Amino acid sequence: MNMLGLNTQKPYLLFLLVVAMGLFSFSVQSMRFDLPNGKGKARCFSEDMKKNTMVVGNYSIVNPNEGHPLPDNHTITVQVATHGSMAKYHLAERVQAGQFAFTAYQSGDYVICFVDKTEDPHVSLSIDFEWKTGMAAIDRHSIAKKTNVDNMTQEVKILLESALSIKEEMSYLLERNTELVELSWITENRMLLMIFVSFFVCFSVAGLQIWHLKTFFQKNKLI
């Protein structure tokens, strides 16, 4: 019966896994936020990404006076790095706009920080920021221009990129699932050991109490 149950569940589990890959194989985040007032004040964001993920970002200071250029002293410093590491993927100092693109060389948290470099402490800067990862970061128009092929070949190339991205995401999730299973197994073993030790201590204390009472009664010739 167990073998029949597993065979029935495999197509269903595979379907759920493929759907999950489709949902999480890319990410697009577009936002506008204000930096804290004061020179040197920063605001940071982080994203958990797997190895070999493509990342593209665009940022710019919002111009409150449309039709007029931004003052020269309205600048920011932007840095992208891995969490807890000095390795920098992008560093732009005293700029008003910019972009970055890279491929993550390891899995983990990637942090982007925006630092206010404006000299006037009364000026509050607003930032437009767009962050794309995975398939969303692929520029389909540039692919078409570089390959210079017909529409069918373009679609095949895009589908191939999607399949490779889904494959990498599946491998990453399977690896994480293996880690969680191992962690669960270790935790269960530790819990069983703790329960065994607790029972041993309780029975030992109870045995000592019985032995002490028996010795006390015998000494006082009560039994």
Short mmCIF file of N, CA, C and O in Angstrom, two decimals, residues 20-21 33 66-67 75 119 126 170:
data_model
loop_
_atom_site.label_atom_id
_atom_site.label_comp_id
_atom_site.label_asym_id
_atom_site.label_seq_id
_atom_site.Cartn_x
_atom_site.Cartn_y
_atom_site.Cartn_z
N ALA A 20 6.24 25.99 -8.06
CA ALA A 20 7.06 26.80 -7.15
C ALA A 20 8.26 27.38 -7.88
O ALA A 20 8.64 28.53 -7.68
N MET A 21 8.87 26.59 -8.77
CA MET A 21 10.00 27.10 -9.53
C MET A 21 9.58 28.28 -10.41
O MET A 21 10.30 29.26 -10.56
N PHE A 33 11.75 55.52 -1.88
CA PHE A 33 11.92 55.69 -0.44
C PHE A 33 12.73 56.96 -0.16
O PHE A 33 13.41 57.49 -1.04
N GLU A 66 10.69 69.27 -11.41
CA GLU A 66 10.78 68.80 -12.79
C GLU A 66 11.05 69.98 -13.73
O GLU A 66 10.50 71.07 -13.58
N GLY A 67 11.90 69.73 -14.70
CA GLY A 67 12.27 70.79 -15.65
C GLY A 67 13.52 71.54 -15.24
O GLY A 67 14.05 72.34 -16.01
N THR A 75 23.84 64.33 -3.90
CA THR A 75 24.48 63.10 -4.36
C THR A 75 24.34 62.00 -3.31
O THR A 75 24.08 62.26 -2.13
N GLU A 119 25.37 67.92 1.51
CA GLU A 119 25.95 68.74 2.57
C GLU A 119 24.89 69.41 3.43
O GLU A 119 25.10 69.68 4.61
N SER A 126 14.85 61.63 -1.97
CA SER A 126 14.01 60.47 -2.30
C SER A 126 14.69 59.69 -3.42
O SER A 126 15.25 60.28 -4.34
N MET A 170 15.68 24.47 -8.75
CA MET A 170 15.31 23.16 -8.22
C MET A 170 16.48 22.54 -7.44
O MET A 170 16.30 22.00 -6.35
#
